[in-house]
Tab-separated table of C-alpha atoms in Angstrom:
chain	number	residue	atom	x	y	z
I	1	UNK	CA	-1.867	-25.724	10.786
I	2	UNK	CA	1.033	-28.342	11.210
I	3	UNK	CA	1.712	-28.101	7.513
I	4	UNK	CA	1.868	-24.329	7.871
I	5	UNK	CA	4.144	-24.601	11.557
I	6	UNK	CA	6.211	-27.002	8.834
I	7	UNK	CA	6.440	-24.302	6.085
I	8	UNK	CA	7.802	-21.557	9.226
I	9	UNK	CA	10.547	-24.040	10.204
I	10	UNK	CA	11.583	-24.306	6.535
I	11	UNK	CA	11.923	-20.954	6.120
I	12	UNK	CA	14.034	-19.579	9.265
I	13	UNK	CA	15.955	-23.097	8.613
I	14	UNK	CA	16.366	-21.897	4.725
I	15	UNK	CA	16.906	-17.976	5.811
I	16	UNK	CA	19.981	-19.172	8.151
I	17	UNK	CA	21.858	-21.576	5.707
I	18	UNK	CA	21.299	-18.408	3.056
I	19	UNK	CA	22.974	-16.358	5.548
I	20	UNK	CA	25.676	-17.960	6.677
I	21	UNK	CA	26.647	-18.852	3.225
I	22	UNK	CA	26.730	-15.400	2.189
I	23	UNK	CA	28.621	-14.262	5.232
I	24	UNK	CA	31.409	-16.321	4.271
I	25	UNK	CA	31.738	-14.320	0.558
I	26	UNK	CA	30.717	-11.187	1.516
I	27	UNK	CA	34.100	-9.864	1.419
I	28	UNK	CA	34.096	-9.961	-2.136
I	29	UNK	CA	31.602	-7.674	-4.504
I	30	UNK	CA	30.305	-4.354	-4.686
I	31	UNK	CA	28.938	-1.868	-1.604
I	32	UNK	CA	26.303	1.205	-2.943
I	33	UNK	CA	24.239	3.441	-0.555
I	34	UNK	CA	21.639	5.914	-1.972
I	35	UNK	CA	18.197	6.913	-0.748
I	36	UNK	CA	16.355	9.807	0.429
I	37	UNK	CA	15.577	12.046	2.882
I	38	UNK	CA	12.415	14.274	3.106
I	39	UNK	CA	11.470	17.886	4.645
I	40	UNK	CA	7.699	18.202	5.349
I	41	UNK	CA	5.065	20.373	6.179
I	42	UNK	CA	1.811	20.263	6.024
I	43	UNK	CA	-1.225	22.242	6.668
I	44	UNK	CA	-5.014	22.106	7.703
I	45	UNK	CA	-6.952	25.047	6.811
I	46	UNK	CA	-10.267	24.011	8.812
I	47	UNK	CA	-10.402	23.640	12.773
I	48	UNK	CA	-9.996	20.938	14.043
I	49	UNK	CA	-13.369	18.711	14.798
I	50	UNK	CA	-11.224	16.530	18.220
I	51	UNK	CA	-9.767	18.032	20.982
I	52	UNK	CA	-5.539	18.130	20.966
I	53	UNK	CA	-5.531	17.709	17.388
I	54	UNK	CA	-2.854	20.140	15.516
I	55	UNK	CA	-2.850	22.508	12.526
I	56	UNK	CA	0.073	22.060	11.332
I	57	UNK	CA	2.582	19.764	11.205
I	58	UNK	CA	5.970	19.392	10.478
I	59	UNK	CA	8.685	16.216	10.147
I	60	UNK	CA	11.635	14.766	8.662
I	61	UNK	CA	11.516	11.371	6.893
I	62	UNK	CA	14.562	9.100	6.074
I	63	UNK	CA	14.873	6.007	3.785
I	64	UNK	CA	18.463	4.724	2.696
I	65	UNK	CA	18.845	1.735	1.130
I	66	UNK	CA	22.263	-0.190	0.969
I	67	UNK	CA	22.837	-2.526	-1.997
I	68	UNK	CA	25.686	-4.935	-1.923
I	69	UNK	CA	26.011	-7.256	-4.949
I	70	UNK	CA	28.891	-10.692	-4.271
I	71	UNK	CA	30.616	-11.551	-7.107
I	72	UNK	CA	29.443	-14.955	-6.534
I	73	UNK	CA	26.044	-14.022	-7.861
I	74	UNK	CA	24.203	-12.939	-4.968
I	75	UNK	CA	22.555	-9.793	-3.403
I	76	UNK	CA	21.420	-7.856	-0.455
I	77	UNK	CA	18.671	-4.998	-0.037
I	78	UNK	CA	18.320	-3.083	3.029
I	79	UNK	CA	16.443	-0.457	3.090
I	80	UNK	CA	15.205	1.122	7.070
I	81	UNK	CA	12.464	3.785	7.399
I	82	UNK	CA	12.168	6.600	10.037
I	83	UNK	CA	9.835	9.394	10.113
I	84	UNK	CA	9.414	12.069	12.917
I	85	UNK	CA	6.451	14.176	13.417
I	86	UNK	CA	6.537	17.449	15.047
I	87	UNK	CA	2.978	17.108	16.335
I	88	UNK	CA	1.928	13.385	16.940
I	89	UNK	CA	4.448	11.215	18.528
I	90	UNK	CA	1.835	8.073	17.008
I	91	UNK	CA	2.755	9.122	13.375
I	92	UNK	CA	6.191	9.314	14.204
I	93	UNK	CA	8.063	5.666	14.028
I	94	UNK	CA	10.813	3.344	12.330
I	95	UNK	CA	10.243	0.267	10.333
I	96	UNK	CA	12.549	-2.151	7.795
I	97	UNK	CA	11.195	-1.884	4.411
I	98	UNK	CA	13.344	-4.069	3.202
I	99	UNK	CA	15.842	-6.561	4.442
I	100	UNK	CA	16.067	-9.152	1.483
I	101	UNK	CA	18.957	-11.709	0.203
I	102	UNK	CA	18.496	-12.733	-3.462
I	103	UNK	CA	19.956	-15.370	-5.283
I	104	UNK	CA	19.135	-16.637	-8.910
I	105	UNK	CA	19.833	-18.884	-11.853
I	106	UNK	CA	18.818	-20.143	-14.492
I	107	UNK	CA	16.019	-23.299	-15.402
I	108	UNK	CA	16.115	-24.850	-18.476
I	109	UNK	CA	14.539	-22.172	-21.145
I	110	UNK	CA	13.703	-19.912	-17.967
I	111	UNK	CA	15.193	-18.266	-14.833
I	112	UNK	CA	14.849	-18.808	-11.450
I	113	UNK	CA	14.737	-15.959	-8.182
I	114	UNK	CA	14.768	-16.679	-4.583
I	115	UNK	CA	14.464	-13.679	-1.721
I	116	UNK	CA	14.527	-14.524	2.026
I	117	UNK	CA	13.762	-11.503	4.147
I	118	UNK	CA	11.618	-8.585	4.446
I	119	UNK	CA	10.801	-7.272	1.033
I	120	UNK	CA	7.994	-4.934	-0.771
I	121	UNK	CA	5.584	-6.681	-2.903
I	122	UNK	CA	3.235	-4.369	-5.295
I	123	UNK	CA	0.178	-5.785	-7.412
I	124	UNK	CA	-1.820	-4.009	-9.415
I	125	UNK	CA	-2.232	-1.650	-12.551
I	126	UNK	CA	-5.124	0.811	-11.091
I	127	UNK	CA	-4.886	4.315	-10.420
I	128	UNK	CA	-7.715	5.132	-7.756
I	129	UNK	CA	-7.243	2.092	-5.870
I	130	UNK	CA	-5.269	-1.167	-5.773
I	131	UNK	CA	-7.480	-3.856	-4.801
I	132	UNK	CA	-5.606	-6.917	-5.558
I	133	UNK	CA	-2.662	-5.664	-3.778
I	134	UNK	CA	-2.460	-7.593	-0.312
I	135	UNK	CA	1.255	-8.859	0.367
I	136	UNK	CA	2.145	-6.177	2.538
I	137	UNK	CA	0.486	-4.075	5.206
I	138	UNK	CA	-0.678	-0.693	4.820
I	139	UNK	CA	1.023	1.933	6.514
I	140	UNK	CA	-1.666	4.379	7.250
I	141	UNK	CA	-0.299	7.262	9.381
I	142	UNK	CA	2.386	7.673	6.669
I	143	UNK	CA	-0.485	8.836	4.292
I	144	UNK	CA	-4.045	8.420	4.051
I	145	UNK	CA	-4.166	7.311	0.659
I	146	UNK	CA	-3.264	3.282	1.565
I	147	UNK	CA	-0.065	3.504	-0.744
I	148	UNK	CA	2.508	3.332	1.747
I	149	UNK	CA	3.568	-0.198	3.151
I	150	UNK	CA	5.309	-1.594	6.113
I	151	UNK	CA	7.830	-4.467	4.977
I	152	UNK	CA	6.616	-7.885	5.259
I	153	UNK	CA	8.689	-10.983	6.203
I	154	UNK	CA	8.588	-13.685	3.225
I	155	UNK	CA	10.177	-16.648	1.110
I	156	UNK	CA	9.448	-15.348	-2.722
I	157	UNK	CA	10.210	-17.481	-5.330
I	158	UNK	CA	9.839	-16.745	-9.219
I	159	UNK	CA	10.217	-19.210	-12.218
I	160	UNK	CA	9.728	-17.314	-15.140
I	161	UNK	CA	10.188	-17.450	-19.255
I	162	UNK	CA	8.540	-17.197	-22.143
I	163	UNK	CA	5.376	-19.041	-20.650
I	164	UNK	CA	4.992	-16.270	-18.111
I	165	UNK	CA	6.032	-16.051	-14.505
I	166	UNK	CA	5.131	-17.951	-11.740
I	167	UNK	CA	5.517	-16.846	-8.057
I	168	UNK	CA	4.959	-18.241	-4.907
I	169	UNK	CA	5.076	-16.405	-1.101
I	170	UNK	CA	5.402	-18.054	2.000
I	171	UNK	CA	4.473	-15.721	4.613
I	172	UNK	CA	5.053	-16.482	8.286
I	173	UNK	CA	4.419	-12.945	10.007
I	174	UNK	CA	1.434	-10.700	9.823
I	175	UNK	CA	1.764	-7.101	10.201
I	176	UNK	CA	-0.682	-4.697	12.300
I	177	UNK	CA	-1.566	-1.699	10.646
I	178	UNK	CA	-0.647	1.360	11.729
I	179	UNK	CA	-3.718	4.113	12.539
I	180	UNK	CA	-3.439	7.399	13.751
I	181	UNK	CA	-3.472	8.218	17.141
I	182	UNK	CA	-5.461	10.695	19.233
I	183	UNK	CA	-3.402	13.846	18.199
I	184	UNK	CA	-3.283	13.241	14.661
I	185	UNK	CA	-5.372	14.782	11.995
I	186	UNK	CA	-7.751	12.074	9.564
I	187	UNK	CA	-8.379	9.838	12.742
I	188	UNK	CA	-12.109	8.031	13.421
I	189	UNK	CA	-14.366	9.927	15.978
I	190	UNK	CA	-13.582	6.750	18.722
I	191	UNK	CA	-9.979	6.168	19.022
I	192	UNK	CA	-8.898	3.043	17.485
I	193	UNK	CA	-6.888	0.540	20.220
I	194	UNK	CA	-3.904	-0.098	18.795
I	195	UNK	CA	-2.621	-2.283	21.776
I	196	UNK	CA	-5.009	-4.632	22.053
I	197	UNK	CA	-5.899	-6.338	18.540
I	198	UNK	CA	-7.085	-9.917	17.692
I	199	UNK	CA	-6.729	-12.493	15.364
I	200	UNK	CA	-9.149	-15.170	14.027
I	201	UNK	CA	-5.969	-17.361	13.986
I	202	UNK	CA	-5.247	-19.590	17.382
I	203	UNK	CA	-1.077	-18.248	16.205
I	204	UNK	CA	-2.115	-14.888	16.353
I	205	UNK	CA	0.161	-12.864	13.973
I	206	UNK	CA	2.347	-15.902	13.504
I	207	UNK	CA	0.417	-17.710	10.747
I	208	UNK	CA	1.512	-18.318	8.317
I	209	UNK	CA	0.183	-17.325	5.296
I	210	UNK	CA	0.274	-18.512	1.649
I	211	UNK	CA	0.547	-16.885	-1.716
I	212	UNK	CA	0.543	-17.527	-5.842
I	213	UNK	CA	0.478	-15.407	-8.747
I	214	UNK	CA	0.978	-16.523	-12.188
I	215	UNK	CA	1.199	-13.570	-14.628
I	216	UNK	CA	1.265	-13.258	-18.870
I	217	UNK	CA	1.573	-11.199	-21.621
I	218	UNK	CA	-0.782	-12.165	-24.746
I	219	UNK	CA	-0.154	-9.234	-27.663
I	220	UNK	CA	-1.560	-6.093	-25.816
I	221	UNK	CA	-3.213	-7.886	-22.972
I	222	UNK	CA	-0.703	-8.246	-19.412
I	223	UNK	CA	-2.786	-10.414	-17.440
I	224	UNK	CA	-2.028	-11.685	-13.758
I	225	UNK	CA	-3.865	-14.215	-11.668
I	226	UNK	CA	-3.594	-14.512	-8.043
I	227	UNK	CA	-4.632	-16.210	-4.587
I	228	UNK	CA	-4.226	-15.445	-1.142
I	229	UNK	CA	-4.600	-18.032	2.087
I	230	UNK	CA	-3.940	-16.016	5.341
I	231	UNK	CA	-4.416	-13.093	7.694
I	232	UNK	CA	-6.602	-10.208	5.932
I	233	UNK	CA	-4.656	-6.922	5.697
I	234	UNK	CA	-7.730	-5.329	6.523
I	235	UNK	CA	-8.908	-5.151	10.062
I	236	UNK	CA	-12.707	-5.273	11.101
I	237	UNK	CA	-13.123	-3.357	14.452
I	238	UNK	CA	-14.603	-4.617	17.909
I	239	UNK	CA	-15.656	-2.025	20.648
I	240	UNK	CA	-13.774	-2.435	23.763
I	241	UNK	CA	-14.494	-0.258	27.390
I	242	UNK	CA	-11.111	0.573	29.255
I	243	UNK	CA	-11.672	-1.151	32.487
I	244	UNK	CA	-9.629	1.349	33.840
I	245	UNK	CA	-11.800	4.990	33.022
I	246	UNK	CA	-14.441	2.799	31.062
I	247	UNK	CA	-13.862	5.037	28.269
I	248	UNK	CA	-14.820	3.737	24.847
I	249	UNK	CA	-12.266	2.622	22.027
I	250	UNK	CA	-12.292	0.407	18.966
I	251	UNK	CA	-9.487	-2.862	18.791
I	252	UNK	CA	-8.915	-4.034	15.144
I	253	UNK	CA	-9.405	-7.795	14.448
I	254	UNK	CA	-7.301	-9.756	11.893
I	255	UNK	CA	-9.845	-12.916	10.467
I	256	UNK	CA	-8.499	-15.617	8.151
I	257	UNK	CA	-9.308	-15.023	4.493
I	258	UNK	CA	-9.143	-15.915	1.269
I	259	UNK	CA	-8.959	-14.153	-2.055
I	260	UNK	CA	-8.503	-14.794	-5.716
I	261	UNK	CA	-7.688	-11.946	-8.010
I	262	UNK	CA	-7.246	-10.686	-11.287
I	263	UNK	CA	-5.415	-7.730	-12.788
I	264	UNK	CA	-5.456	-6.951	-16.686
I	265	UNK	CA	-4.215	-4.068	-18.530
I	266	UNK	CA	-4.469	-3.751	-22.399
I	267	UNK	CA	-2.400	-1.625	-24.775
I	268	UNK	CA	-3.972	-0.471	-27.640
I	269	UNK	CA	-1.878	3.007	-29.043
I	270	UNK	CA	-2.955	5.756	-26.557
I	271	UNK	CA	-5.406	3.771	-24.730
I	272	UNK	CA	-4.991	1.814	-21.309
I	273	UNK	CA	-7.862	-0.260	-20.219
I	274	UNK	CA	-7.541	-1.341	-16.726
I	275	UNK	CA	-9.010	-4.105	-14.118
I	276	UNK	CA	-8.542	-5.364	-11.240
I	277	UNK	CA	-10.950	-7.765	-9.408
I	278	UNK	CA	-11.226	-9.745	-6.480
I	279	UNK	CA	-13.162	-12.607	-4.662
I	280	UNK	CA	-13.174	-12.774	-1.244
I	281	UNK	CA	-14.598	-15.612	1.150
I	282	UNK	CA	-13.975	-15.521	5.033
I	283	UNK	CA	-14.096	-12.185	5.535
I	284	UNK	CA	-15.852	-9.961	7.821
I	285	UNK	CA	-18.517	-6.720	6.891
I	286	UNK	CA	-19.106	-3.630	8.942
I	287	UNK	CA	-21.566	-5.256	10.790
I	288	UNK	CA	-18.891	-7.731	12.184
I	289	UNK	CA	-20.652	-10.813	9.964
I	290	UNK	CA	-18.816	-13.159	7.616
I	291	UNK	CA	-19.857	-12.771	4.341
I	292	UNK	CA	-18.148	-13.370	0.858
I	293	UNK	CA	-18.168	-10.682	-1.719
I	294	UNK	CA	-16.847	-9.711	-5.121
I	295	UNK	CA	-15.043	-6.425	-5.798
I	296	UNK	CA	-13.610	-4.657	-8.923
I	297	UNK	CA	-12.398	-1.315	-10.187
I	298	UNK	CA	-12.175	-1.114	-13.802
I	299	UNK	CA	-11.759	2.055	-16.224
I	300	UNK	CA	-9.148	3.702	-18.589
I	301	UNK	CA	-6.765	6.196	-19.414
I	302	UNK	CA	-6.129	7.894	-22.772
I	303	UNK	CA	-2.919	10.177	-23.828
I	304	UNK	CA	-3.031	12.988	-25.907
I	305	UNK	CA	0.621	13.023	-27.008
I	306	UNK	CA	2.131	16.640	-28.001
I	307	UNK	CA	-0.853	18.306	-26.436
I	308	UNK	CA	-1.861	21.685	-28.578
I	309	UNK	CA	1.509	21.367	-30.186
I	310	UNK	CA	3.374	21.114	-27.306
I	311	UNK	CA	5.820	18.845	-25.264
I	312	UNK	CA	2.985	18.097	-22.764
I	313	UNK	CA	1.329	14.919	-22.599
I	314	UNK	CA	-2.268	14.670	-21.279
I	315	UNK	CA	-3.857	11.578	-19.806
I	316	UNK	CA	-7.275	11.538	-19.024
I	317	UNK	CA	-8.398	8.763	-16.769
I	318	UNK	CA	-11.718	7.354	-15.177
I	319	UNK	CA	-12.498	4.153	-12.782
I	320	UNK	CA	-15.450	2.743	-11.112
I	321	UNK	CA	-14.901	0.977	-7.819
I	322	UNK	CA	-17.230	-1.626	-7.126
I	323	UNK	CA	-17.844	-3.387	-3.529
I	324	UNK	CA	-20.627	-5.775	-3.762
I	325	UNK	CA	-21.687	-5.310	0.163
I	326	UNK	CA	-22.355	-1.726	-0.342
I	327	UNK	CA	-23.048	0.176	2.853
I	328	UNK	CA	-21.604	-3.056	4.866
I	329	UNK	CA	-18.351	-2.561	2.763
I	330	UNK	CA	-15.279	-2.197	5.167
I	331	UNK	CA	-13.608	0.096	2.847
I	332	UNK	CA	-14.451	3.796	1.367
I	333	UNK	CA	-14.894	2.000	-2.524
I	334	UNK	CA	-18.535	0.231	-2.252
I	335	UNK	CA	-19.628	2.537	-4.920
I	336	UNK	CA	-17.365	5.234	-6.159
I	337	UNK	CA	-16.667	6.477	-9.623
I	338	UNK	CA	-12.752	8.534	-10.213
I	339	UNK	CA	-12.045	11.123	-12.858
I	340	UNK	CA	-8.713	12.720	-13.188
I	341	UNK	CA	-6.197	14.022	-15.662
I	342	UNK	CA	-2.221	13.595	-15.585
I	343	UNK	CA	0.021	16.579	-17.123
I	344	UNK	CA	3.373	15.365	-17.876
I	345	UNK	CA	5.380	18.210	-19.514
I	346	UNK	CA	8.755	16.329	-20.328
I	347	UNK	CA	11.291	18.882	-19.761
I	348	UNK	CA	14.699	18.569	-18.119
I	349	UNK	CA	12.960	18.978	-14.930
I	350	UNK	CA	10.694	16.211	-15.153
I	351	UNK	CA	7.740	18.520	-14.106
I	352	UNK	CA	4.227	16.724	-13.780
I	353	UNK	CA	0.981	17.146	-12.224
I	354	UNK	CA	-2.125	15.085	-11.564
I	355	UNK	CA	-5.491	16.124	-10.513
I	356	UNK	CA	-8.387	13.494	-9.539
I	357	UNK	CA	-11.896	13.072	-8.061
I	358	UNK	CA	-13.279	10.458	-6.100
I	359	UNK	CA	-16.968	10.580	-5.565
I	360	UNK	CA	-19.185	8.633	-4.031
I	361	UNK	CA	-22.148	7.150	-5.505
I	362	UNK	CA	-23.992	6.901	-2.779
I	363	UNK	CA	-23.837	9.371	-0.747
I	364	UNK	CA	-22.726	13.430	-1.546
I	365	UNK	CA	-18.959	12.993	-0.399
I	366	UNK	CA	-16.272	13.505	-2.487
I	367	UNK	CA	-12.255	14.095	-2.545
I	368	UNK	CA	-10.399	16.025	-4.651
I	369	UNK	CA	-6.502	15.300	-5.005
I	370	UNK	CA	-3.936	17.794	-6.602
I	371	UNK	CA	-0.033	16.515	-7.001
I	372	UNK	CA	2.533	18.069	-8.436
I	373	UNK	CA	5.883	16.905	-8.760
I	374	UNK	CA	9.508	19.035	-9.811
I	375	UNK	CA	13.246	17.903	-10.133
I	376	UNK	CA	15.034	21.039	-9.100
I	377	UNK	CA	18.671	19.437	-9.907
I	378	UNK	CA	20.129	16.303	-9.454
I	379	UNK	CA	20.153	15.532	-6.311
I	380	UNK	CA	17.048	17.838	-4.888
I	381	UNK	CA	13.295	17.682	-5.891
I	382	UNK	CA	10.253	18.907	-4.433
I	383	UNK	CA	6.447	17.938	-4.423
I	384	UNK	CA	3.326	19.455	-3.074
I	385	UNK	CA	-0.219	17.677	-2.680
I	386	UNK	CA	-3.954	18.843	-1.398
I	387	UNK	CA	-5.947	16.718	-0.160
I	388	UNK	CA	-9.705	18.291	0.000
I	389	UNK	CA	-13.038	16.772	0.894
I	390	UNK	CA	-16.210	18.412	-0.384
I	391	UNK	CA	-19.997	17.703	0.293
I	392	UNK	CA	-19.456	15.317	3.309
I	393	UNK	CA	-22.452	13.468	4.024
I	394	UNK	CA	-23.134	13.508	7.747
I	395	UNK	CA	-24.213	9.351	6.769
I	396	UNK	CA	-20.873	8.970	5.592
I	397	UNK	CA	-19.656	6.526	8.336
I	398	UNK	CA	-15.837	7.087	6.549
I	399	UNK	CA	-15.731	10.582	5.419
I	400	UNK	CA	-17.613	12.551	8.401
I	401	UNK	CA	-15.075	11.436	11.221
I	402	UNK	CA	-12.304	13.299	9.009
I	403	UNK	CA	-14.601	15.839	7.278
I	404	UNK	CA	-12.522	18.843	8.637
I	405	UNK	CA	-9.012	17.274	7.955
I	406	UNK	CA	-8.433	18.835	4.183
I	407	UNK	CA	-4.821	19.496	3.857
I	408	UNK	CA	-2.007	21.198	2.339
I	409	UNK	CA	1.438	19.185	1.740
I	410	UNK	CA	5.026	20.293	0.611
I	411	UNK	CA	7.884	18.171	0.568
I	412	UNK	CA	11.542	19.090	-0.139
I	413	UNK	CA	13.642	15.814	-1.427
I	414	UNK	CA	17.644	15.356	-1.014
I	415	UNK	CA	18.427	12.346	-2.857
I	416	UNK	CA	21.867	10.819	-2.311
């Protein structure tokens, strides 16, 4: 822990002299602002199965990001988040996706990066589910679908060349996840406590954790290697009575893990094979034990270029998800196979559409996910999305909670 304290100091001491020295130049180099903003609706066709819980919903979402590039070689990201929700003030909130100086070079045959702030980290070459990805926090009332992540505070270096790349985090601040509250749709059937969590760590969400990944490309094969030393991303949850109404309510729990991963994707003409696989040692079940496991989700995808004579490309995909603790598995992928298919027509308006299944191997649930995505000019696009759950298995300890929260999405896009 001293060594870690050590590695904190460094950092703030490191973030501070990058600062200041960029303060003094910042009056020469180049200013750009662009981003988004986002209309929403969406809509749940089924009643709702908890009390105060809404139909519909509405909300506006906002993400700028300002760029500013010094002409003495370095750069700054900052990109904030807000989102307002019509129905749930819980899913409404702000957060800093990014905040990051960068500064680079070059070493010897190779080139060097350095970023100091918050910054967006993204392993991973699966399409049902990115197991290996664990930098940043999942931002879970933004979307159900665990894509969505808060910022994370970090010192990320990269030394890469022809050898590969090599990167290395230093992460002093953990991240709670977010979880929706008790008048939002696709919650658990006892409220989760979002006030009262707890770490494994004596420094709480100050830890600071440690990251490496060293990544390749041999002829088709892109291979990565990783390891994690830290707070787990994923919460297990204790029960805890209010003293004040002694109602019942579940606080998440942050334990100290550690993983080693693997992602590999190979190329071979209109075939992607895909893995990604972890090993995990500290962690905690569904039961609340400790007990090391072994994960993977592995599959394909293969294009049909020019479908039926056409400009339409078809992709056909499939994954297993594998969880070696099964039932005790903290996650909804102990045992779940996906099948979808990805139309991307290629006209000027960038049209596309993806359609998947996720079903579950051991029980009856399934989900079925429909995207589509439009570029209406320049500047404006749209997207819709349902979300629908079929068969749900009253045993289903993840599905059943949020069996009657199938929904509708549409989103209207400004881009600036």
């Amino acid at each position: 822990m001293p060594r870690r304290a050590a590695l904190r100091r460094a950092l703030y001491g490191a973030s501070w002299i990058l600062v200041t020295a960029c303060a003094a130049e910042a009056s020469a180099g180049e200013l750009d602002l662009s981003g988004y903003i986002n209309l929403e609706s969406r809509g749940y066709p089924q009643s709702a199965a908890y009390a105060d819980q809404p139909g519909n919903i509405g909300g506006i979402v906002l993400e700028p990001e300002l760029y500013f590039q010094s002409d003495a070689g370095w750069s700054f990201t900052l990109t904030p988040f807000l989102r307002y929700d019509s129905a749930d003030s819980n899913r409404s909130h702000t957060d800093i996706r990014e905040a990051c100086f960068l500064v680079y070079g070059d070493a010897g045959d190779g080139e060097w990066e350095l970023r100091l702030g918050v910054d967006r980290v993204f392993w991973g070459v699966a399409e049902s589910n990115h197991l290996v990805d664990i930098i940043n926090q999942t931002d879970l009332v933004d979307h159900p679908n665990e894509e969505v992540k808060l910022g994370q505070l970090m010192a990320h270096a990269t030394w890469a060349g022809e050898w590969g790349a090599a990167e290395l985090f230093v992460l002093p601040h953990q991240r709670k996840r977010t979880f929706p509250g008790r008048g939002d749709r696709l919650r658990s059937s006892i409220l989760i406590d979002q006030d009262h969590p707890s770490w494994e760590s004596s420094a709480e969400q100050w830890n600071t954790d440690l990251a490496a990944r060293y990544s390749r490309s041999f002829g088709i094969f892109d291979v990565g290697v990783s390891l994690f030393d830290g707070t787990s991303r994923e919460p297990v949850f204790q029960p805890r009575l209010d003293p004040r109404d002694g109602s019942l309510s579940l606080t998440p729990h942050y334990g100290q893990i550690r993983q080693w991963g693997l992602d590999a994707q190979a190329t071979s003409e209109a075939w992607l094979w895909k893995l990604e696989a972890i090993y995990r040692t500290g962690a905690r079940n569904l039961l609340g034990q400790k007990e090391d496991y072994a994960g993977f989700v592995a599959g394909g995808e293969y294009t049909l270029y020019s479908f039926s004579g056409s400009n339409t490309d078809l992709g056909l995909l499939g994954e297993w998800n594998y969880d070696q603790r099964g039932e005790r598995a903290t996650n909804t992928y102990q045992d779940d196979l996906f099948f979808g298919t990805r139309l991307a027509f290629n006209d000027v308006q960038d049209t596309a559409v993806t359609a998947g299944v996720l079903k579950d191997m051991n029980h009856s649930s399934g989900a079925l996910v429909v995207e589509f995505n439009r570029r209406i000019s320049d500047q404006w696009s749209t997207s819709a999305e349902i979300f629908a759950l079929f068969d749900v298995d009253e045993k289903d300890a993840r599905f059943y909670p949020v069996r009657r929260d199938s929904f509708i999405e549409w989103i209207l896009t400004y881009n600036f």
